[in-house]
Coordinates of C-alpha atoms and ligand atoms in Angstrom, one line a residue:
X1 CA 83.0 124.3 119.1
X2 CA 83.1 120.4 119.6
X3 CA 85.9 119.2 121.5
X4 CA 89.1 116.7 119.9
X5 CA 90.6 114.1 121.5
X6 CA 94.0 116.0 122.4
X7 CA 96.3 113.5 120.6
X8 CA 94.4 113.5 117.5
X9 CA 94.3 117.3 117.4
X10 CA 98.1 117.7 117.5
X11 CA 98.9 114.6 115.6
X12 CA 100.3 115.6 112.1
X13 CA 98.0 114.2 108.8
X14 CA 98.8 110.9 108.4
X15 CA 102.2 110.7 106.0
X16 CA 100.8 108.8 103.2
X17 CA 98.1 110.8 102.9
X18 CA 100.3 113.9 101.6
X19 CA 101.6 111.5 99.3
X20 CA 98.5 110.4 98.0
X21 CA 97.3 113.8 97.7
X22 CA 100.3 114.8 95.8
X23 CA 99.6 111.5 93.4
X24 CA 96.1 112.6 93.0
X25 CA 96.9 116.4 91.8
X26 CA 99.1 114.8 88.8
X27 CA 96.6 112.2 87.7
X28 CA 93.6 114.8 87.8
X29 CA 95.8 117.0 85.4
X30 CA 96.2 113.6 83.4
X31 CA 100.0 113.0 83.9
X32 CA 101.6 110.0 84.2
X33 CA 102.1 108.1 87.8
X34 CA 104.7 105.9 88.7
X35 CA 103.7 104.8 92.1
X36 CA 106.6 103.6 94.4
X37 CA 105.0 104.9 97.5
X38 CA 102.5 103.2 99.7
X39 CA 103.4 99.1 100.3
X40 CA 100.6 97.7 98.6
X41 CA 101.6 95.6 95.7
X42 CA 99.9 95.9 92.1
X43 CA 100.6 92.2 91.3
X44 CA 97.5 90.3 91.4
X45 CA 96.2 88.4 94.3
X46 CA 96.3 84.6 93.3
X47 CA 93.4 83.3 91.4
X48 CA 92.8 80.5 94.0
X49 CA 92.7 83.2 96.8
X50 CA 89.9 84.8 95.0
X51 CA 88.0 82.1 94.3
X52 CA 88.0 81.0 98.4
X53 CA 87.0 84.5 98.9
X54 CA 84.1 84.0 96.5
X55 CA 83.1 80.5 97.4
X56 CA 83.3 81.7 101.0
X57 CA 80.3 83.8 100.6
X58 CA 77.0 82.6 102.4
X59 CA 73.6 83.2 102.0
X60 CA 73.4 84.7 105.7
X61 CA 76.5 86.3 106.6
X62 CA 76.7 86.2 110.5
X63 CA 78.8 88.1 113.0
X64 CA 82.6 86.4 113.0
X65 CA 84.0 85.1 116.3
X66 CA 87.0 87.6 117.1
X67 CA 89.2 84.6 117.7
X68 CA 88.9 83.5 114.1
X69 CA 87.3 80.3 112.7
X70 CA 89.2 76.9 113.9
X71 CA 90.1 76.3 110.2
X72 CA 92.1 79.6 109.8
X73 CA 93.8 78.8 113.2
X74 CA 94.5 75.6 112.5
X75 CA 96.0 76.8 108.8
X76 CA 97.9 79.6 110.7
X77 CA 99.6 76.7 112.9
X78 CA 100.3 74.9 110.0
X79 CA 101.9 77.2 107.9
X80 CA 104.4 78.3 111.2
X81 CA 105.3 74.4 111.5
X82 CA 106.2 74.3 107.7
X83 CA 107.8 77.4 107.6
X84 CA 109.7 77.9 111.2
X85 CA 109.5 74.2 112.6
X86 CA 107.7 75.4 115.6
X87 CA 104.5 73.6 117.0
X88 CA 101.7 76.0 118.6
X89 CA 98.2 74.8 119.9
X90 CA 95.8 76.6 117.4
X91 CA 93.2 76.9 120.2
X92 CA 94.9 78.7 123.0
X93 CA 98.4 80.3 121.0
X94 CA 96.9 81.9 118.1
X95 CA 93.9 84.4 117.5
X96 CA 93.0 86.1 114.1
X97 CA 93.5 89.7 113.3
X98 CA 92.3 92.1 110.7
X99 CA 95.4 92.4 108.9
X100 CA 98.6 93.5 111.6
X101 CA 97.6 97.3 111.8
X102 CA 94.7 97.2 113.9
X103 CA 96.3 94.9 116.3
X104 CA 99.4 97.0 116.7
X105 CA 97.4 100.0 117.4
X106 CA 95.2 97.8 119.9
X107 CA 97.7 95.8 121.8
X108 CA 98.6 99.0 124.3
X109 CA 95.1 99.0 125.2
X110 CA 95.4 95.6 126.4
X111 CA 99.1 95.7 127.8
X112 CA 99.7 98.9 129.5
X113 CA 99.6 100.0 132.8
X114 CA 100.1 103.6 133.1
X115 CA 99.0 103.6 137.2
X116 CA 101.9 100.9 138.0
X117 CA 104.3 102.7 136.1
X118 CA 104.6 100.1 133.3
X119 CA 103.8 102.8 131.0
X120 CA 106.3 103.1 128.0
X121 CA 106.2 101.3 124.2
X122 CA 109.9 101.1 123.1
X123 CA 109.7 100.6 118.8
X124 CA 112.0 101.4 116.6
X125 CA 112.4 104.7 114.4
X126 CA 112.3 105.2 111.4
X127 CA 109.4 102.2 111.6
X128 CA 105.7 101.7 110.7
X129 CA 104.2 105.1 112.6
X130 CA 101.6 103.0 114.3
X131 CA 103.4 101.5 117.1
X132 CA 103.8 105.4 118.2
X133 CA 100.0 106.6 117.3
X134 CA 98.3 103.1 119.2
X135 CA 100.6 103.9 121.9
X136 CA 99.6 107.8 122.4
X137 CA 95.9 107.5 121.7
X138 CA 96.2 104.9 124.7
X139 CA 97.9 107.3 127.1
X140 CA 101.1 105.9 127.3
X141 CA 104.9 107.0 126.6
X142 CA 106.2 106.5 123.1
X143 CA 109.9 105.9 122.9
X144 CA 111.6 105.7 119.8
X145 CA 114.9 104.3 119.5
X146 CA 117.2 105.4 116.3
X147 CA 118.0 102.4 114.2
X148 CA 120.9 103.3 111.7
X149 CA 123.3 101.7 109.5
X150 CA 125.9 102.4 112.1
X151 CA 123.8 100.0 114.4
X152 CA 122.9 97.6 111.9
X153 CA 119.4 98.5 112.2
X154 CA 119.3 96.8 115.2
X155 CA 117.0 97.8 118.2
X156 CA 119.2 97.0 121.5
X157 CA 116.6 98.0 124.2
X158 CA 119.5 96.5 126.7
X159 CA 121.3 99.9 125.9
X160 CA 118.7 102.0 127.2
X161 CA 118.5 103.7 130.5
X162 CA 117.5 101.9 133.6
X163 CA 114.8 104.4 134.0
X164 CA 113.3 103.8 130.6
X165 CA 113.7 100.0 130.8
X166 CA 111.8 99.4 134.4
X167 CA 108.7 101.4 132.5
X168 CA 108.6 99.3 129.5
X169 CA 105.2 97.6 129.1
X170 CA 105.8 96.6 125.4
X171 CA 108.7 96.3 122.9
X172 CA 108.4 96.4 119.1
X173 CA 110.6 94.9 116.5
X174 CA 110.1 94.5 113.2
X175 CA 112.3 92.0 111.1
X176 CA 112.5 92.4 107.8
X177 CA 112.6 95.8 108.7
X178 CA 110.3 98.3 106.9
X179 CA 111.8 100.7 105.7
X180 CA 115.5 99.8 105.7
X181 CA 114.7 96.3 104.4
X182 CA 117.3 95.2 107.4
X183 CA 117.2 91.6 108.8
X184 CA 118.0 90.7 112.2
X185 CA 120.7 87.9 112.8
X186 CA 119.8 84.6 115.0
X187 CA 122.1 85.9 118.1
X188 CA 120.6 89.0 118.0
X189 CA 116.9 87.9 118.4
X190 CA 118.0 85.4 121.0
X191 CA 119.3 88.2 123.0
X192 CA 115.9 90.1 122.4
X193 CA 113.9 87.1 123.7
X194 CA 116.1 86.9 127.0
X195 CA 116.1 90.5 127.6
X196 CA 112.3 90.5 127.3
X197 CA 111.6 87.7 129.6
X198 CA 113.9 88.9 132.1
X199 CA 112.5 92.2 132.4
X200 CA 108.8 91.1 132.0
X201 CA 108.3 92.8 128.9
X202 CA 105.7 91.8 126.1
X203 CA 107.9 91.3 123.1
X204 CA 105.7 92.4 120.0
X205 CA 107.3 91.1 117.0
X206 CA 105.3 92.9 113.6
X207 CA 106.6 89.8 111.1
X208 CA 104.5 90.9 107.9
X209 CA 107.8 90.8 105.6
X210 CA 108.8 87.4 107.0
X211 CA 108.1 85.8 103.9
X212 CA 109.1 88.7 101.1
X213 CA 112.5 87.3 100.6
X214 CA 115.3 86.6 98.3
X215 CA 118.1 84.0 99.4
X216 CA 117.9 82.6 102.7
X217 CA 114.3 82.3 104.5
X218 CA 114.6 85.1 107.4
X219 CA 113.9 83.5 110.9
X220 CA 110.9 84.3 113.4
X221 CA 111.2 85.1 117.0
X222 CA 108.9 82.1 117.5
X223 CA 112.1 79.9 116.9
X224 CA 113.1 81.0 120.7
X225 CA 110.0 79.9 122.5
X226 CA 106.6 81.8 122.8
X227 CA 107.3 82.7 126.4
X228 CA 106.4 86.8 126.7
X229 CA 106.4 86.9 122.9
X230 CA 103.7 87.8 120.5
X231 CA 104.1 87.8 117.0
X232 CA 101.9 89.4 114.4
X233 CA 101.7 87.7 110.7
X234 CA 99.5 89.3 107.8
X235 CA 98.5 88.2 104.5
X236 CA 98.9 91.4 102.9
X237 CA 102.2 91.6 101.8
X238 CA 103.0 87.7 101.7
X239 CA 99.8 87.0 99.7
X240 CA 99.1 90.3 97.9
X241 CA 96.2 90.6 100.3
X242 CA 96.2 94.1 101.6
X243 CA 92.7 95.0 101.0
X244 CA 91.4 91.5 102.5
X245 CA 92.6 92.6 106.0
X246 CA 93.4 89.4 107.6
X247 CA 96.4 88.4 109.7
X248 CA 97.1 86.5 113.0
X249 CA 98.7 86.6 116.4
X250 CA 100.6 84.1 117.7
X251 CA 102.8 83.5 120.7
X252 CA 102.3 83.1 124.7
X253 CA 98.8 81.9 125.5
X254 CA 98.5 83.9 128.4
X255 CA 99.1 87.0 126.5
X256 CA 96.8 85.9 123.8
X257 CA 94.2 85.3 126.2
X258 CA 95.1 88.6 127.3
X259 CA 94.4 90.2 123.8
X260 CA 91.3 88.1 123.4
X261 CA 89.9 89.4 126.0
X262 CA 90.1 92.9 125.0
X263 CA 89.3 92.3 121.4
X264 CA 85.3 91.8 121.4
X265 CA 85.3 95.3 123.0
X266 CA 86.9 96.8 119.9
X267 CA 84.5 95.8 117.0
X268 CA 83.6 93.1 115.0
X269 CA 86.5 90.3 113.6
X270 CA 87.4 89.6 109.9
X271 CA 84.5 88.5 107.8
X272 CA 83.9 84.9 107.5
X273 CA 84.5 85.0 103.8
X274 CA 87.7 86.7 103.9
X275 CA 88.9 84.2 106.8
X276 CA 88.3 81.6 104.0
X277 CA 90.4 83.2 101.7
X278 CA 92.9 83.5 104.1
X279 CA 93.0 79.8 105.1
X280 CA 93.5 78.8 101.6
X281 CA 96.7 81.5 101.7
X282 CA 98.3 80.4 105.0
X283 CA 97.6 76.5 103.5
X284 CA 99.9 77.3 100.0
X285 CA 103.7 78.3 100.0
X286 CA 104.1 78.1 95.9
X287 CA 102.4 81.3 95.7
X288 CA 104.8 83.0 98.2
X289 CA 108.0 81.7 96.5
X290 CA 106.4 83.0 92.6
X291 CA 105.7 86.4 94.1
X292 CA 109.0 86.5 95.6
X293 CA 110.7 86.0 92.2
X294 CA 108.8 88.9 90.9
X295 CA 110.2 91.2 93.5
X296 CA 113.7 89.6 93.2
X297 CA 113.4 90.8 89.1
X298 CA 112.5 94.7 90.6
X299 CA 114.7 94.6 93.2
X300 CA 117.4 93.9 90.8
X301 CA 116.4 96.4 88.4
X302 CA 116.5 99.1 91.2
X303 CA 120.1 97.6 92.5
X304 CA 121.6 98.1 89.2
X305 CA 120.4 101.6 89.0
X306 CA 121.4 102.9 92.6
X307 CA 124.9 101.3 92.1
X308 CA 125.2 103.2 88.7
X309 CA 124.1 106.3 90.0
X310 CA 126.4 105.6 93.2
X311 CA 123.2 106.3 95.5
X312 CA 124.0 104.2 98.7
X313 CA 120.7 102.2 100.1
X314 CA 119.8 99.2 101.8
X315 CA 117.3 96.7 101.5
X316 CA 119.1 94.2 99.7
X317 CA 117.5 90.9 100.0
X318 CA 114.3 90.9 102.4
X319 CA 110.7 93.3 102.3
X320 CA 109.8 95.0 99.1
X321 CA 111.7 98.5 99.8
X322 CA 114.9 100.3 98.9
X323 CA 116.1 102.9 101.6
X324 CA 118.6 105.4 99.7
X325 CA 120.5 108.1 100.6
X326 CA 119.2 111.2 98.9
X327 CA 122.0 112.7 96.5
X328 CA 123.6 115.8 97.0
X329 CA 122.9 116.1 100.7
X330 CA 119.0 117.4 100.1
X331 CA 116.3 116.5 102.4
X332 CA 114.2 113.8 101.5
X333 CA 110.7 115.8 101.0
X334 CA 112.2 118.0 98.8
X335 CA 114.1 115.5 96.5
X336 CA 111.1 113.3 96.3
X337 CA 108.5 116.2 95.3
X338 CA 111.2 117.4 92.9
X339 CA 111.1 113.5 91.2
X340 CA 107.8 113.5 91.2
X341 CA 107.0 116.6 89.4
X342 CA 109.8 116.3 87.1
X343 CA 108.8 112.4 86.3
X344 CA 105.8 111.5 88.2
X345 CA 107.6 109.0 90.1
X346 CA 106.5 108.4 93.7
X347 CA 108.7 107.9 96.7
X348 CA 108.6 108.6 100.2
X349 CA 110.6 110.9 102.4
X350 CA 112.5 109.2 105.1
X351 CA 111.0 111.3 107.6
X352 CA 107.8 110.2 107.0
X353 CA 109.3 107.1 109.2
X354 CA 109.3 109.0 112.0
X355 CA 113.1 110.2 113.0
X356 CA 116.3 109.2 112.2
X357 CA 114.8 109.5 108.1
X358 CA 116.7 112.7 107.7
X359 CA 118.1 112.7 104.1
X360 CA 116.7 109.3 103.2
X361 CA 114.0 107.9 101.1
X362 CA 112.0 104.8 100.0
X363 CA 111.2 103.0 96.9
X364 CA 108.4 100.2 97.5
X365 CA 108.8 97.7 94.3
X366 CA 104.9 98.0 93.9
X367 CA 104.4 98.5 90.2
X368 CA 104.8 95.6 87.5
X369 CA 108.2 95.2 86.2
X370 CA 107.9 97.1 83.1
X371 CA 106.5 100.1 84.9
X372 CA 109.5 99.9 87.2
X373 CA 111.8 99.6 83.8
X374 CA 110.0 102.7 82.1
X375 CA 110.3 104.3 85.6
X376 CA 114.2 103.5 85.9
X377 CA 114.9 105.0 82.8
X378 CA 113.0 108.5 83.3
X379 CA 114.9 108.9 86.8
X380 CA 117.9 108.1 85.3
X381 CA 117.4 110.8 82.9
X382 CA 116.3 113.1 85.2
X383 CA 119.2 112.4 87.2
X384 CA 121.7 113.1 84.6
X385 CA 120.1 116.5 83.5
Ligands
PLP1 C1 106.0 97.0 109.2 C2 104.6 97.3 109.0 N1 103.6 96.5 109.7 C3 102.3 96.3 109.6 C4 101.8 97.0 108.6 C5 100.1 96.7 108.2 O1 100.1 95.5 107.5 P1 98.5 94.8 107.6 O2 97.9 95.5 108.4 O3 98.0 95.4 106.1 O4 98.7 93.5 108.1 C6 102.5 97.4 107.4 C7 101.9 97.7 106.1 O5 102.8 98.8 105.5 C8 104.3 97.4 107.8 O6 104.8 98.2 106.8

C-alpha cells in the first residue's frame, strides 16, 4: 500500500467540498440553486482590471520573481499609504503572494521552531480553516481560541495559560472576521501588537476583508507599527479577483525577508500578467466603493429578513458574510441541508468553520441582487411552512 502523510490521512474532507457536492447534485437534476456558500462573489471583476490582465500577456511569459514586480510592490505601498496612512518600503517590507490562502498555509514553515519549543500556532475558531491545516502539516501544535458573541469575537491571547503563551510562534487574527463579520476596536488591536512584541510572537493579521464594509472604514494592524507583524492583503474580495490569485504580505522587514527566503522553495510565484492586473487593482479605490455599495444593498435585504424572522445574526457592516443562529435550536448541518433540499439555497453550517460554530450558519452575499431577493422570498415561504 502506498503511504499517505498522517495529517492528510486523518484530515476530514475540506468542508466546502461537501457543500459543492450537494450543490452539484441539484444542478445535475436541473434544480435551481441560490449559492450563498463559498465567499466567491459573482459580481464581475471591473473591466479595467480584466484589460490590464489581457494587456499584460507578453509573447514570452517567463518565470515570475517570487517577491513580486517592483510595480506591484509600489502599487501595494501606495494603497497602504492612501488607505491607512502608513509608509512602507516596497523593497523590504512588501512581498507578493498567490492570494492569502497559500501564504497562510506556508507561514508556519517559515516561523515554527518545534525543537526550541516555539511550536504553537494560535488562531480563531470558528475561522478560516487554513490557519489550522498549515500548522498541522508543518508538525506544529494548533491551538484554536473560541470567538463568541460573549467575547465580541475578539481573540485575547493574554488570557491563555502561560505554558501555551511561551510556545506560541504565530498568532493569527482576522478582522473583519470570517465568518462572524466582527470588527476589532482600535484599543484591542493596540493591545495585541504590544502583546506580540513583549512575547516575541509573529503576529499574522489576515486582512483580506478590510476593504469590504459600509460606514466607518476598518483599520489595519499596520497602523500600530510593523515590528513583529505580518499583514496579509488580497485582491480576491476587494476587487472581485478570487480566480486571479494575487495578494501581498506587508510588515516587519526581517519577517518579510524570512518568508521571502522560504518562498522560492514552495513553487513559482504569481504570473506576471496577473501581477499587472493586481497592480491596476491596488492603484484604484473607486471600484472598491462601487462593489461595497452593492454588498450594502444585499446586506440590507438579509438584515430586514433576519430581523423580521427574529433570527439573531452578526455581520452588520463588514465582510460580505452574515452569521446567524439557526432557529429552534437545530444543528447547522441539518438546517442547511433542509434549506437546500427545499429551496435550493446554499448556506454553510457553522461547524465547517471549526469549534464554536455549533447551532450557527453562514450566508455569503455572493449572488447578484435580484437572486438575493428571489432566494429570500423562497426562504421566507419555507420558514412559514
Ligand atoms: C479569512 C480568509 N482568509 C483568507 C482567504 C483566502 O483568500 P485568497 O487566497 O483568495 O486571498 C479567505 C477566503 O475565503 C478567507 O475567508
